[in-house]
Amino acid sequence: MMASSNNNPGAVEEKDEVVREFGPLLRVYKSGRLERPLVPPPVGPGLDPATGVQSKDVALGDYSVRLYLPPPSAAAAANSNTNKKLPVIVYVHGGGFVAESAASPHYHRFLNALSAACPALGVSVEYRLAPEHPLPAAYDDCLAALRWTLAASDPWLAAHGDLNRVYVAGDSAGANICHNLAIHPDDLLVDPQRSTETQGQARPLRGAVLIHPWFWGSEAVGKESPDPAHRAMGAGLWFFSCPETTGLDDPRMNPMAPGAPNLDTLACDRVLVCAAEGDFLRWRGRAYAEAVAKARGSAGVELLETQGEGHVFYLFKPDCDKAKEMLGRMVAFVNAT
């Protein structure tokens, strides 16, 4: 999934100039060559010495998943009944639909930490990226991965995963994907691969965690600027990733747009939205949490607003107090009865 990158700019032909650039995420050259400057080399699965979490990769055709299994000692400490199964967290990485990977060091580190802290069985999705695979490829891959998870299709899931406690979680574009997974519950319920253990559930997911979600729209919300240049800042990458889109009020990008599916249909009991003060998406996240609370009642909706930090800060500053606070809030959310 990771595009080749030339680390010697002097070796690039003079005519091969950059024709599109999306911040640090993606550069598109005249020749069609792509660079993803922000993405570090991938790391492999295995035993994490810091947490004792074991991970492995499972190839599933167009996509793959990396599974995370906490050590028995973590599960025993969390549960008085050592035979009790673990909650399952399906995690979707961010990267504007065009970059990043489940194998990126910061995502691998975070999933190890999250799986150990809950403890929970983690399922990190490696989905296809645009522009090589335009949307809806990423949505389709993540839906397939969630169905695969709900079917307990791997021995780790069958032996250790509690299919009555499945959560989706993701950041930025990954949070966008999580919303779009949860807003269409019938897509999860009708799959013939579903385990009979969960067929009768009205809401097949226990909860959704949306971290700094990438939503946008033609009209400003909260204290967003109505300036056209600001509106365009959140638009260019969406149009590039999803050529078939109807626009900024496409329900996949703006879940609060007129005609978007009713937020009461979310396929989960509870929602946690995380926002950051220094993130230009902050007001979208808050507006989404308020809209879900209005549609479903405030009891099942939580909003965590981190002061003094920016977009996905917890990935790059995992040891700071605010990152630990956010991780603790996620752990409490997953373990709430």
CSV table of C-alpha atoms in Angstrom, one decimal:
chain,number,residue,atom,x,y,z
A,1,MET,CA,0.0,0.0,0.0
A,2,MET,CA,2.9,2.3,0.6
A,3,ALA,CA,3.9,4.2,-2.6
A,4,SER,CA,7.5,4.3,-3.6
A,5,SER,CA,9.4,7.5,-2.6
A,6,ASN,CA,12.6,9.0,-4.0
A,7,ASN,CA,14.8,10.2,-1.2
A,8,ASN,CA,17.3,11.9,-3.5
A,9,PRO,CA,15.6,15.0,-4.9
A,10,GLY,CA,18.6,15.6,-7.2
A,11,ALA,CA,17.9,12.3,-9.0
A,12,VAL,CA,14.4,13.5,-10.0
A,13,GLU,CA,14.2,14.5,-13.6
A,14,GLU,CA,13.9,18.3,-14.0
A,15,LYS,CA,10.6,18.0,-15.9
A,16,ASP,CA,9.1,15.8,-13.2
A,17,GLU,CA,7.6,18.7,-11.2
A,18,VAL,CA,5.1,18.6,-8.4
A,19,VAL,CA,1.6,19.3,-9.8
A,20,ARG,CA,-0.5,18.7,-6.6
A,21,GLU,CA,0.6,18.8,-3.0
A,22,PHE,CA,-1.5,18.1,0.1
A,23,GLY,CA,0.5,19.3,3.0
A,24,PRO,CA,2.9,16.6,4.3
A,25,LEU,CA,0.6,13.8,3.3
A,26,LEU,CA,1.0,13.5,-0.4
A,27,ARG,CA,2.9,15.0,-3.4
A,28,VAL,CA,1.8,14.2,-6.9
A,29,TYR,CA,4.3,14.6,-9.7
A,30,LYS,CA,3.7,15.3,-13.4
A,31,SER,CA,4.9,11.8,-14.3
A,32,GLY,CA,2.3,10.3,-12.0
A,33,ARG,CA,4.9,9.5,-9.3
A,34,LEU,CA,3.6,9.8,-5.7
A,35,GLU,CA,5.5,10.7,-2.5
A,36,ARG,CA,4.1,10.3,1.0
A,37,PRO,CA,6.7,12.3,3.0
A,38,LEU,CA,5.0,12.0,6.4
A,39,VAL,CA,4.9,8.2,6.5
A,40,PRO,CA,7.8,6.5,8.1
A,41,PRO,CA,9.0,2.9,7.2
A,42,PRO,CA,6.6,0.2,8.4
A,43,VAL,CA,7.3,-2.0,11.4
A,44,GLY,CA,6.5,-5.6,11.6
A,45,PRO,CA,4.2,-7.4,14.1
A,46,GLY,CA,5.3,-9.5,17.0
A,47,LEU,CA,5.8,-9.4,20.7
A,48,ASP,CA,5.9,-5.8,22.1
A,49,PRO,CA,8.4,-5.9,25.1
A,50,ALA,CA,7.0,-2.7,26.7
A,51,THR,CA,3.4,-4.1,27.0
A,52,GLY,CA,3.6,-7.8,26.4
A,53,VAL,CA,1.0,-7.5,23.6
A,54,GLN,CA,1.4,-10.0,20.8
A,55,SER,CA,0.5,-8.9,17.2
A,56,LYS,CA,0.1,-10.6,13.9
A,57,ASP,CA,-0.9,-9.7,10.3
A,58,VAL,CA,-3.7,-11.4,8.5
A,59,ALA,CA,-4.0,-10.9,4.7
A,60,LEU,CA,-7.6,-10.7,3.4
A,61,GLY,CA,-7.3,-10.0,-0.3
A,62,ASP,CA,-7.6,-6.3,-1.0
A,63,TYR,CA,-7.0,-5.4,2.6
A,64,SER,CA,-5.4,-6.8,5.7
A,65,VAL,CA,-5.6,-6.5,9.4
A,66,ARG,CA,-3.1,-6.5,12.3
A,67,LEU,CA,-4.4,-8.2,15.4
A,68,TYR,CA,-3.3,-7.3,18.9
A,69,LEU,CA,-3.7,-9.7,21.8
A,70,PRO,CA,-2.8,-8.5,25.3
A,71,PRO,CA,-1.0,-10.9,27.6
A,72,PRO,CA,-3.0,-13.3,29.9
A,73,SER,CA,-1.8,-11.4,32.9
A,74,ALA,CA,-3.5,-8.2,31.7
A,75,ALA,CA,-6.8,-9.9,31.1
A,76,ALA,CA,-6.7,-11.7,34.5
A,77,ALA,CA,-6.0,-8.4,36.3
A,78,ALA,CA,-9.0,-6.7,34.6
A,79,ASN,CA,-11.4,-9.6,35.0
A,80,SER,CA,-12.2,-11.6,38.2
A,81,ASN,CA,-13.2,-14.4,35.9
A,82,THR,CA,-10.0,-15.3,33.9
A,83,ASN,CA,-12.1,-17.1,31.3
A,84,LYS,CA,-14.0,-13.9,30.4
A,85,LYS,CA,-13.4,-12.8,26.8
A,86,LEU,CA,-12.0,-9.4,25.8
A,87,PRO,CA,-13.7,-6.4,24.2
A,88,VAL,CA,-12.8,-6.0,20.6
A,89,ILE,CA,-11.6,-2.6,19.1
A,90,VAL,CA,-11.6,-2.3,15.3
A,91,TYR,CA,-9.2,0.6,14.7
A,92,VAL,CA,-9.1,2.6,11.5
A,93,HIS,CA,-6.0,4.8,11.0
A,94,GLY,CA,-6.1,8.4,9.6
A,95,GLY,CA,-4.0,10.0,6.9
A,96,GLY,CA,-6.6,11.8,4.7
A,97,PHE,CA,-7.5,8.6,2.8
A,98,VAL,CA,-4.2,8.9,1.0
A,99,ALA,CA,-1.4,8.1,3.5
A,100,GLU,CA,-0.5,6.2,6.6
A,101,SER,CA,-0.7,2.5,7.5
A,102,ALA,CA,-1.6,0.1,10.2
A,103,ALA,CA,2.1,-0.8,10.2
A,104,SER,CA,3.3,2.8,10.8
A,105,PRO,CA,5.4,2.9,14.0
A,106,HIS,CA,3.1,5.4,15.8
A,107,TYR,CA,-0.1,3.5,15.0
A,108,HIS,CA,1.6,0.2,16.0
A,109,ARG,CA,2.7,1.7,19.3
A,110,PHE,CA,-0.7,3.2,20.0
A,111,LEU,CA,-2.5,-0.1,19.4
A,112,ASN,CA,-0.1,-1.9,21.6
A,113,ALA,CA,-0.7,0.6,24.4
A,114,LEU,CA,-4.5,0.6,23.9
A,115,SER,CA,-4.8,-3.2,23.8
A,116,ALA,CA,-2.8,-3.5,27.0
A,117,ALA,CA,-4.5,-0.7,28.9
A,118,CYS,CA,-8.1,-1.8,28.3
A,119,PRO,CA,-7.2,-4.8,27.9
A,120,ALA,CA,-8.8,-5.5,24.5
A,121,LEU,CA,-8.3,-7.4,21.4
A,122,GLY,CA,-7.3,-4.9,18.7
A,123,VAL,CA,-8.0,-5.2,15.0
A,124,SER,CA,-6.1,-2.5,13.0
A,125,VAL,CA,-7.2,-2.2,9.4
A,126,GLU,CA,-4.8,-1.8,6.5
A,127,TYR,CA,-7.1,-0.5,3.8
A,128,ARG,CA,-6.4,0.6,0.3
A,129,LEU,CA,-5.4,4.3,-0.2
A,130,ALA,CA,-6.3,6.9,-2.7
A,131,PRO,CA,-5.4,8.0,-5.4
A,132,GLU,CA,-4.3,4.5,-6.4
A,133,HIS,CA,-7.6,3.2,-5.1
A,134,PRO,CA,-10.1,6.1,-5.0
A,135,LEU,CA,-13.0,6.2,-2.5
A,136,PRO,CA,-15.1,4.2,-1.8
A,137,ALA,CA,-12.3,1.6,-1.7
A,138,ALA,CA,-11.3,2.5,1.9
A,139,TYR,CA,-14.9,2.4,3.1
A,140,ASP,CA,-15.4,-1.0,1.4
A,141,ASP,CA,-12.3,-2.5,2.9
A,142,CYS,CA,-13.1,-1.3,6.4
A,143,LEU,CA,-16.7,-2.6,6.1
A,144,ALA,CA,-15.3,-6.0,5.0
A,145,ALA,CA,-12.9,-5.9,7.9
A,146,LEU,CA,-15.6,-5.2,10.4
A,147,ARG,CA,-17.8,-7.9,9.0
A,148,TRP,CA,-14.8,-10.3,9.2
A,149,THR,CA,-14.3,-9.3,12.8
A,150,LEU,CA,-18.0,-9.8,13.7
A,151,ALA,CA,-17.8,-13.3,12.2
A,152,ALA,CA,-14.9,-14.2,14.5
A,153,SER,CA,-13.1,-15.4,11.4
A,154,ASP,CA,-9.7,-15.7,13.1
A,155,PRO,CA,-8.7,-18.1,16.0
A,156,TRP,CA,-7.7,-15.2,18.2
A,157,LEU,CA,-11.1,-13.6,17.8
A,158,ALA,CA,-12.9,-16.9,18.3
A,159,ALA,CA,-11.0,-17.7,21.4
A,160,HIS,CA,-10.6,-14.3,23.0
A,161,GLY,CA,-13.0,-11.8,21.5
A,162,ASP,CA,-16.3,-10.9,23.1
A,163,LEU,CA,-18.6,-10.2,20.0
A,164,ASN,CA,-21.1,-8.5,22.3
A,165,ARG,CA,-18.5,-5.8,23.0
A,166,VAL,CA,-17.2,-4.7,19.6
A,167,TYR,CA,-16.1,-1.1,19.2
A,168,VAL,CA,-14.9,0.9,16.2
A,169,ALA,CA,-12.3,3.6,16.7
A,170,GLY,CA,-10.3,5.8,14.5
A,171,ASP,CA,-8.7,9.2,14.0
A,172,SER,CA,-9.1,11.9,11.3
A,173,ALA,CA,-10.1,10.2,8.1
A,174,GLY,CA,-10.3,6.9,10.1
A,175,ALA,CA,-12.9,8.5,12.4
A,176,ASN,CA,-14.8,9.6,9.3
A,177,ILE,CA,-14.7,5.9,8.1
A,178,CYS,CA,-15.9,4.7,11.6
A,179,HIS,CA,-18.9,7.0,11.4
A,180,ASN,CA,-19.8,5.7,7.9
A,181,LEU,CA,-19.5,2.1,9.2
A,182,ALA,CA,-21.8,2.8,12.1
A,183,ILE,CA,-24.4,4.8,10.2
A,184,HIS,CA,-25.5,1.9,8.1
A,185,PRO,CA,-26.4,-0.9,10.6
A,186,ASP,CA,-28.1,-3.0,8.0
A,187,ASP,CA,-24.8,-3.4,6.2
A,188,LEU,CA,-23.5,-5.2,9.3
A,189,LEU,CA,-26.6,-7.2,10.1
A,190,VAL,CA,-27.3,-8.7,6.7
A,191,ASP,CA,-23.9,-10.3,6.2
A,192,PRO,CA,-24.3,-14.1,6.0
A,193,GLN,CA,-20.9,-14.5,7.6
A,194,ARG,CA,-22.1,-13.0,10.9
A,195,SER,CA,-21.8,-15.2,13.9
A,196,THR,CA,-25.1,-16.5,15.3
A,197,GLU,CA,-24.0,-15.1,18.7
A,198,THR,CA,-24.6,-11.5,17.5
A,199,GLN,CA,-27.5,-11.9,15.0
A,200,GLY,CA,-30.1,-10.8,17.4
A,201,GLN,CA,-28.5,-7.5,18.5
A,202,ALA,CA,-30.4,-4.3,17.5
A,203,ARG,CA,-27.1,-2.5,17.5
A,204,PRO,CA,-24.2,-4.7,16.5
A,205,LEU,CA,-21.6,-2.4,18.0
A,206,ARG,CA,-21.1,-1.4,21.6
A,207,GLY,CA,-19.5,1.9,20.9
A,208,ALA,CA,-17.6,4.2,18.5
A,209,VAL,CA,-14.6,6.4,19.3
A,210,LEU,CA,-14.1,9.3,16.9
A,211,ILE,CA,-10.7,11.0,17.4
A,212,HIS,CA,-10.4,14.4,15.7
A,213,PRO,CA,-12.8,13.3,13.0
A,214,TRP,CA,-12.4,14.7,9.5
A,215,PHE,CA,-15.8,16.0,8.7
A,216,TRP,CA,-16.5,19.2,6.7
A,217,GLY,CA,-19.2,21.0,4.8
A,218,SER,CA,-20.1,23.9,2.6
A,219,GLU,CA,-21.4,26.0,5.6
A,220,ALA,CA,-19.4,26.9,8.7
A,221,VAL,CA,-20.3,25.4,12.1
A,222,GLY,CA,-19.3,26.7,15.5
A,223,LYS,CA,-16.5,29.2,15.2
A,224,GLU,CA,-15.2,28.0,11.9
A,225,SER,CA,-14.4,30.7,9.4
A,226,PRO,CA,-16.9,31.2,6.6
A,227,ASP,CA,-14.1,32.5,4.4
A,228,PRO,CA,-14.0,30.6,1.1
A,229,ALA,CA,-10.3,30.0,1.4
A,230,HIS,CA,-10.8,28.3,4.8
A,231,ARG,CA,-13.7,26.3,3.4
A,232,ALA,CA,-11.4,25.1,0.6
A,233,MET,CA,-8.7,24.0,3.1
A,234,GLY,CA,-10.9,21.1,4.1
A,235,ALA,CA,-12.1,20.4,0.6
A,236,GLY,CA,-9.3,19.8,-1.8
A,237,LEU,CA,-8.1,16.4,-0.5
A,238,TRP,CA,-11.7,15.1,-0.2
A,239,PHE,CA,-12.4,15.9,-3.9
A,240,PHE,CA,-9.0,14.3,-4.9
A,241,SER,CA,-9.7,11.1,-2.9
A,242,CYS,CA,-13.3,10.7,-3.9
A,243,PRO,CA,-13.8,11.7,-7.5
A,244,GLU,CA,-17.4,10.5,-7.4
A,245,THR,CA,-18.4,12.8,-4.6
A,246,THR,CA,-21.5,15.0,-4.8
A,247,GLY,CA,-19.6,17.8,-3.0
A,248,LEU,CA,-18.7,19.0,0.5
A,249,ASP,CA,-22.2,18.1,1.7
A,250,ASP,CA,-21.8,14.5,0.6
A,251,PRO,CA,-23.2,12.6,3.7
A,252,ARG,CA,-19.9,10.7,3.9
A,253,MET,CA,-18.0,14.0,4.6
A,254,ASN,CA,-20.8,16.0,6.2
A,255,PRO,CA,-23.0,13.7,8.4
A,256,MET,CA,-25.1,16.7,9.4
A,257,ALA,CA,-26.0,17.7,5.9
A,258,PRO,CA,-29.6,17.9,4.8
A,259,GLY,CA,-30.6,14.4,3.5
A,260,ALA,CA,-27.8,12.6,5.5
A,261,PRO,CA,-28.9,9.4,7.3
A,262,ASN,CA,-30.5,10.1,10.7
A,263,LEU,CA,-27.9,9.9,13.4
A,264,ASP,CA,-30.3,7.9,15.5
A,265,THR,CA,-29.5,5.0,13.2
A,266,LEU,CA,-25.9,4.7,14.4
A,267,ALA,CA,-25.2,1.0,14.9
A,268,CYS,CA,-23.7,1.5,18.4
A,269,ASP,CA,-25.0,2.2,21.9
A,270,ARG,CA,-22.5,4.9,22.8
A,271,VAL,CA,-20.2,7.5,21.1
A,272,LEU,CA,-17.1,9.2,22.4
A,273,VAL,CA,-15.8,12.1,20.3
A,274,CYS,CA,-12.4,13.6,20.9
A,275,ALA,CA,-11.5,17.1,19.8
A,276,ALA,CA,-8.3,19.2,20.2
A,277,GLU,CA,-8.1,23.0,20.7
A,278,GLY,CA,-5.5,23.5,18.1
A,279,ASP,CA,-7.2,21.5,15.4
A,280,PHE,CA,-9.0,23.3,12.6
A,281,LEU,CA,-11.5,20.3,12.7
A,282,ARG,CA,-12.3,21.0,16.4
A,283,TRP,CA,-15.7,22.7,15.7
A,284,ARG,CA,-16.8,19.8,13.4
A,285,GLY,CA,-16.1,17.3,16.1
A,286,ARG,CA,-18.1,19.3,18.7
A,287,ALA,CA,-21.0,19.9,16.3
A,288,TYR,CA,-21.1,16.1,15.5
A,289,ALA,CA,-21.2,15.2,19.2
A,290,GLU,CA,-24.0,17.7,19.8
A,291,ALA,CA,-26.0,16.5,16.7
A,292,VAL,CA,-25.7,12.8,17.9
A,293,ALA,CA,-26.8,13.8,21.4
A,294,LYS,CA,-29.8,15.7,19.9
A,295,ALA,CA,-30.8,12.7,17.8
A,296,ARG,CA,-30.3,10.0,20.4
A,297,GLY,CA,-30.2,11.7,23.8
A,298,SER,CA,-27.1,12.9,25.7
A,299,ALA,CA,-26.7,9.9,28.0
A,300,GLY,CA,-24.8,7.9,25.4
A,301,VAL,CA,-22.6,10.6,24.0
A,302,GLU,CA,-19.3,11.9,25.4
A,303,LEU,CA,-17.1,14.7,24.3
A,304,LEU,CA,-13.4,15.1,25.3
A,305,GLU,CA,-11.8,18.4,24.3
A,306,THR,CA,-8.1,18.6,24.8
A,307,GLN,CA,-6.7,22.0,25.4
A,308,GLY,CA,-3.4,23.2,24.0
A,309,GLU,CA,-2.9,20.4,21.5
A,310,GLY,CA,-3.4,19.9,17.8
A,311,HIS,CA,-4.6,17.3,15.4
A,312,VAL,CA,-3.7,13.7,16.3
A,313,PHE,CA,-1.1,14.9,18.9
A,314,TYR,CA,-1.3,11.7,20.9
A,315,LEU,CA,0.4,9.7,18.0
A,316,PHE,CA,3.4,11.9,18.0
A,317,LYS,CA,3.6,12.8,21.8
A,318,PRO,CA,2.4,9.5,23.3
A,319,ASP,CA,4.0,10.2,26.7
A,320,CYS,CA,2.6,13.6,27.3
A,321,ASP,CA,0.0,14.1,30.1
A,322,LYS,CA,-2.8,15.0,27.6
A,323,ALA,CA,-2.1,11.8,25.5
A,324,LYS,CA,-2.3,9.7,28.7
A,325,GLU,CA,-5.5,11.5,29.7
A,326,MET,CA,-7.1,10.7,26.3
A,327,LEU,CA,-6.0,7.0,26.5
A,328,GLY,CA,-7.4,6.8,30.0
A,329,ARG,CA,-10.7,8.2,28.7
A,330,MET,CA,-10.8,5.6,25.9
A,331,VAL,CA,-10.1,2.8,28.4
A,332,ALA,CA,-12.9,4.0,30.7
A,333,PHE,CA,-15.3,4.2,27.7
A,334,VAL,CA,-14.5,0.7,26.5
A,335,ASN,CA,-14.8,-0.8,30.0
A,336,ALA,CA,-18.0,1.0,31.0
A,337,THR,CA,-20.9,-1.3,31.6
